[in-house]
GROMACS .gro file of C-alpha atoms in nm:
model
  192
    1UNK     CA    1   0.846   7.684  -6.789
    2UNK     CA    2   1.007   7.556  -6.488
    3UNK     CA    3   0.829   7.203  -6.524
    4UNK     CA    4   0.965   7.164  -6.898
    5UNK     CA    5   1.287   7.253  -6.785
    6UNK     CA    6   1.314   6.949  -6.482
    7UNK     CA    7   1.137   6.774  -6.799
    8UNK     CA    8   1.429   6.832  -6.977
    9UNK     CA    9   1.718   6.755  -6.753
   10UNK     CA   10   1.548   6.410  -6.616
   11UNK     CA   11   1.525   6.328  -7.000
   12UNK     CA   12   1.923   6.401  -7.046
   13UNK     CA   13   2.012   6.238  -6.740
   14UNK     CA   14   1.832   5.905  -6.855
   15UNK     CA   15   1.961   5.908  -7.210
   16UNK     CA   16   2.336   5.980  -7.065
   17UNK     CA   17   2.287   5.673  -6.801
   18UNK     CA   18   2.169   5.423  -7.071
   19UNK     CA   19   2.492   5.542  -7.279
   20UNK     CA   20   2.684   5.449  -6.963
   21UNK     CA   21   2.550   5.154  -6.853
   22UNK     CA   22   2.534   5.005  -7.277
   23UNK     CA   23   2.913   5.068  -7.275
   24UNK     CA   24   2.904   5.330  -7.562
   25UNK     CA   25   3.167   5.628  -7.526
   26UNK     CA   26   3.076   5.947  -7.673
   27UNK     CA   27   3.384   5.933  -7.906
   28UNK     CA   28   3.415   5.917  -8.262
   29UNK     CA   29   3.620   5.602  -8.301
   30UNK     CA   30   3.410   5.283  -8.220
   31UNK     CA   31   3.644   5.029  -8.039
   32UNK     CA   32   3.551   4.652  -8.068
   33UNK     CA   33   3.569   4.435  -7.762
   34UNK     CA   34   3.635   4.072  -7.802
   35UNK     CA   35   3.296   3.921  -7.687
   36UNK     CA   36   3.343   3.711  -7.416
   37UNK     CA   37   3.302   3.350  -7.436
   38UNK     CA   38   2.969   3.242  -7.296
   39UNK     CA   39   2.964   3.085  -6.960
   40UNK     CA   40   2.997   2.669  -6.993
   41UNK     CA   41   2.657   2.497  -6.938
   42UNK     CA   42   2.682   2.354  -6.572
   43UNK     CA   43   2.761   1.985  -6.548
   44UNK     CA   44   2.484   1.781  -6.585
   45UNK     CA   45   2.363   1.687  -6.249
   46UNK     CA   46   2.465   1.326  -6.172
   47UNK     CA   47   2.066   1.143  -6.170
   48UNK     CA   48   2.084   0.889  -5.852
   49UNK     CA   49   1.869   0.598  -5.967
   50UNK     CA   50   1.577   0.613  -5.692
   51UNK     CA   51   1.638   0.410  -5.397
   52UNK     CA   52   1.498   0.043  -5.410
   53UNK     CA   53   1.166   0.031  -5.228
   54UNK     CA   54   1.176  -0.104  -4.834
   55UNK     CA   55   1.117  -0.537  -4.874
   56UNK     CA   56   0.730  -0.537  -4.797
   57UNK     CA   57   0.716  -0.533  -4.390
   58UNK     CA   58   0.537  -0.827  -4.271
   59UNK     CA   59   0.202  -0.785  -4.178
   60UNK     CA   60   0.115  -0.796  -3.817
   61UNK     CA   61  -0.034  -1.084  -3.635
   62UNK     CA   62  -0.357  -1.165  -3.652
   63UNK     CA   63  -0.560  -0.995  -3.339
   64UNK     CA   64  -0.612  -1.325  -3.124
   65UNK     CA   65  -0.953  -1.435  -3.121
   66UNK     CA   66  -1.227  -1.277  -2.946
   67UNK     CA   67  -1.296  -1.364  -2.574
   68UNK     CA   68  -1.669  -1.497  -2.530
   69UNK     CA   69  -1.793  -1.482  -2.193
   70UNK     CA   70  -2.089  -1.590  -2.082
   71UNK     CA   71  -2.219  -1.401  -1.816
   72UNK     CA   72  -2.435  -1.653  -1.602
   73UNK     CA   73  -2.762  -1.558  -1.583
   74UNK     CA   74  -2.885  -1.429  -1.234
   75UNK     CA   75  -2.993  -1.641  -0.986
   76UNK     CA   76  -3.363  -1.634  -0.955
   77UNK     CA   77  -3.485  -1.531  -0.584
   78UNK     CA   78  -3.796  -1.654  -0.487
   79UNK     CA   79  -3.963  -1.479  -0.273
   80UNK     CA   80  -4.041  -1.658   0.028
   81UNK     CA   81  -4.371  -1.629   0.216
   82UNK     CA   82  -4.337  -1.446   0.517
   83UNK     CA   83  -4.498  -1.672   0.790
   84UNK     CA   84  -4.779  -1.570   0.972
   85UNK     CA   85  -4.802  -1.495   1.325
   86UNK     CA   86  -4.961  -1.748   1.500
   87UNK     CA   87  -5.216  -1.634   1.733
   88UNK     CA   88  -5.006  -1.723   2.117
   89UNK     CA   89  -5.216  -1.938   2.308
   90UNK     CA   90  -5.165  -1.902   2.669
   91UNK     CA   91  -5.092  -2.241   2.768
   92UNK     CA   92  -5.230  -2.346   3.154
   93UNK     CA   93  -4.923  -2.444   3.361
   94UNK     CA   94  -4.966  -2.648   3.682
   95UNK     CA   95  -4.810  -2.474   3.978
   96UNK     CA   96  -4.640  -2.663   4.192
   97UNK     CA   97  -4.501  -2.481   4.543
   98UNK     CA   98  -4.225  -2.624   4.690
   99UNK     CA   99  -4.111  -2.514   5.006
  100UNK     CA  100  -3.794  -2.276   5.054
  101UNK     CA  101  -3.552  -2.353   5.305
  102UNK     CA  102  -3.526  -2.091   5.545
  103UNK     CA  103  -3.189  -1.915   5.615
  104UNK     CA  104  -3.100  -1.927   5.999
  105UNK     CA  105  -2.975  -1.552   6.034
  106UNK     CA  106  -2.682  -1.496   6.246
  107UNK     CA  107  -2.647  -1.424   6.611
  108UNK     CA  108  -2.622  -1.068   6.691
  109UNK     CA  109  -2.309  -1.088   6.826
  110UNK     CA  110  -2.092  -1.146   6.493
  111UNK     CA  111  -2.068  -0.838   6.281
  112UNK     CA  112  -2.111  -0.902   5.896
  113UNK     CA  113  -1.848  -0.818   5.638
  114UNK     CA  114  -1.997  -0.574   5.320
  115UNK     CA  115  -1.677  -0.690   5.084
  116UNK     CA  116  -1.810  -0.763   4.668
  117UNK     CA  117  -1.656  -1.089   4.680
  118UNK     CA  118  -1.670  -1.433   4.955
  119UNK     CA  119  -1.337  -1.421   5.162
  120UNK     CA  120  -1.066  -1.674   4.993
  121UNK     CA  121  -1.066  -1.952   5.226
  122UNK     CA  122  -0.808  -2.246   5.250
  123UNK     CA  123  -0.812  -2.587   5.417
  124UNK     CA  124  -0.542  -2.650   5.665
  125UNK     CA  125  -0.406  -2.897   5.423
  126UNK     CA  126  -0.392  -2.655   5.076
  127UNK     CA  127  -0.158  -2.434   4.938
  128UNK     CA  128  -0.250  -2.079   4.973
  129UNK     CA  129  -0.329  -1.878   4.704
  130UNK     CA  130  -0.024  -1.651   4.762
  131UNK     CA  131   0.207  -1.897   4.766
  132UNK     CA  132   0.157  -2.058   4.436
  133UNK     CA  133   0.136  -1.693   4.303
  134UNK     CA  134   0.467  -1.607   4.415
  135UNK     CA  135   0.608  -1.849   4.345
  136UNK     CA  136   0.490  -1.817   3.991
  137UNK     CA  137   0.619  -1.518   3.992
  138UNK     CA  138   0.985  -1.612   4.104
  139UNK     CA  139   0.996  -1.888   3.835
  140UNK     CA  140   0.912  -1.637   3.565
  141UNK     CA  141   1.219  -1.427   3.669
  142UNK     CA  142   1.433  -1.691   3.704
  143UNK     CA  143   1.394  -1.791   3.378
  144UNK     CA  144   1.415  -1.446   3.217
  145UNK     CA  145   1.697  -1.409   3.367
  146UNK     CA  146   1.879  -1.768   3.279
  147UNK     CA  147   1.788  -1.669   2.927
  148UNK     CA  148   1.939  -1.325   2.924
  149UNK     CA  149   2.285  -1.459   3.094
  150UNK     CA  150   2.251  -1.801   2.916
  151UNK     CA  151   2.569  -1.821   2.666
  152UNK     CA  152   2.499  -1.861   2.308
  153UNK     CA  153   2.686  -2.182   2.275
  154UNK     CA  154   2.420  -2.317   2.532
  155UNK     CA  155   2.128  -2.208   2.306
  156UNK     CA  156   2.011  -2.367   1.942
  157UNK     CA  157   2.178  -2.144   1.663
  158UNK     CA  158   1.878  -2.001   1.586
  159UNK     CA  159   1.737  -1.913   1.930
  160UNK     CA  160   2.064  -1.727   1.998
  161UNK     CA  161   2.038  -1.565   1.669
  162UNK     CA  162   1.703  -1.428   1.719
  163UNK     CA  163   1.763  -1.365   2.131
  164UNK     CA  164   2.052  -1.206   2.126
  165UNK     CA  165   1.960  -0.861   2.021
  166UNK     CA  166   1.664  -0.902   2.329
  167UNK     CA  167   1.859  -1.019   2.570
  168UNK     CA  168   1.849  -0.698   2.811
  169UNK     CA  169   1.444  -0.704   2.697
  170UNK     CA  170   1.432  -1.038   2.847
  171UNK     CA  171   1.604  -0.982   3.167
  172UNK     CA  172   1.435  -0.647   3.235
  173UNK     CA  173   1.034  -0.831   3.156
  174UNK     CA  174   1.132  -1.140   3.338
  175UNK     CA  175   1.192  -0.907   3.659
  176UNK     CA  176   0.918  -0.707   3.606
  177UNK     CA  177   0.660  -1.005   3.574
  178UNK     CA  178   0.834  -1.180   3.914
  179UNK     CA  179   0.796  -0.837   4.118
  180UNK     CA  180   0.437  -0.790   4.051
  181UNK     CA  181   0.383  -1.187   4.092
  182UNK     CA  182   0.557  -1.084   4.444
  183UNK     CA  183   0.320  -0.803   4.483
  184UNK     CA  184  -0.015  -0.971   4.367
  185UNK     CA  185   0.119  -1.250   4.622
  186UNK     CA  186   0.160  -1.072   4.918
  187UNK     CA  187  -0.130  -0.820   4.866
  188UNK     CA  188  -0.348  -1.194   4.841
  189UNK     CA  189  -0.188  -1.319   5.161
  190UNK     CA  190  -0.216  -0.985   5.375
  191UNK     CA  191  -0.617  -1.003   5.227
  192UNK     CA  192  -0.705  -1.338   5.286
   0.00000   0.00000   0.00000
């Protein structure tokens, strides 16, 4: 009995909700509302006209015309013919002896020098070797160092312009070049 009894009160509680919720009151007058005026219709939505369509685009280029290259047709290589060896004849050759000076040796007295090279030898009359390299030397550092010192209004525009950041260069090369010109010249002098 317990199940038709929870039948029961779910039934009652229904009906009473329904009563609720439908606005009915459980007395015996019946009141009448005013009904309530329907809601207005909403505003008829404004119809845009569809946009004009886009002016027709213009229609790309034509692709320019098509390259045709001719590729050049390959050289032909003809094979040469590979020559062939001639047999070497051995070819008679007269032979005629000529008679070789003899060398007259030394006398025993003079000792011989074992140096790679001949002895530089001068003529009472020639400069020496050693001079004209020292003095080659000496003009090199003279005029290294004319050019370093030399003022720029001296000098072309654009010699100054491109010496003057190597002026110190110039001086210091020009030395070095006349000492070893010195060097070479005495070490040539003191040899020879």
């Amino acid at each position: 009995m317990g199940i038709v009894g929870c039948a029961a009160l779910l039934a009652g509680g229904v009906a009473a909700g329904s009563a609720l919720a439908s606005g009915h009151r459980a007395s015996s007058s019946p009141q009448t509302l005013p009904k309530p005026d329907p809601p207005p219709p909403p505003p008829p939505v404004p119809h845009k006209p569809p946009p004009p369509p886009p002016p027709p685009a213009r229609p790309p280029p034509p692709p320019p015309p098509a390259v045709i290259v001719q590729v050049p047709p390959a050289p032909v290589r003809h094979k040469r013919p590979k020559p062939k060896p001639k047999k070497a004849v051995p070819r008679k050759r007269t032979v005629v002896s000529h008679p070789l000076p003899t060398a007259s040796k030394p006398p025993a007295g003079h000792p011989q020098l074992a140096l790679g090279s001949a002895p530089v030898t001068t003529t009472a009359g020639g400069s020496s070797p050693a001079l004209l390299i020292i003095g080659f030397g000496v003009l090199l550092g003279l005029l290294g160092a004319g050019v370093a010192f030399a003022p720029r209004a001296l000098l072309p525009p654009e010699v100054s312009f491109r010496l003057e950041p190597y002026r110190q260069t110039i001086l210091v090369t020009g030395l070095a070049i006349a000492v070893a010109c010195v060097l070479v010249g005495l070490l040539t002098a003191l040899a020879g």
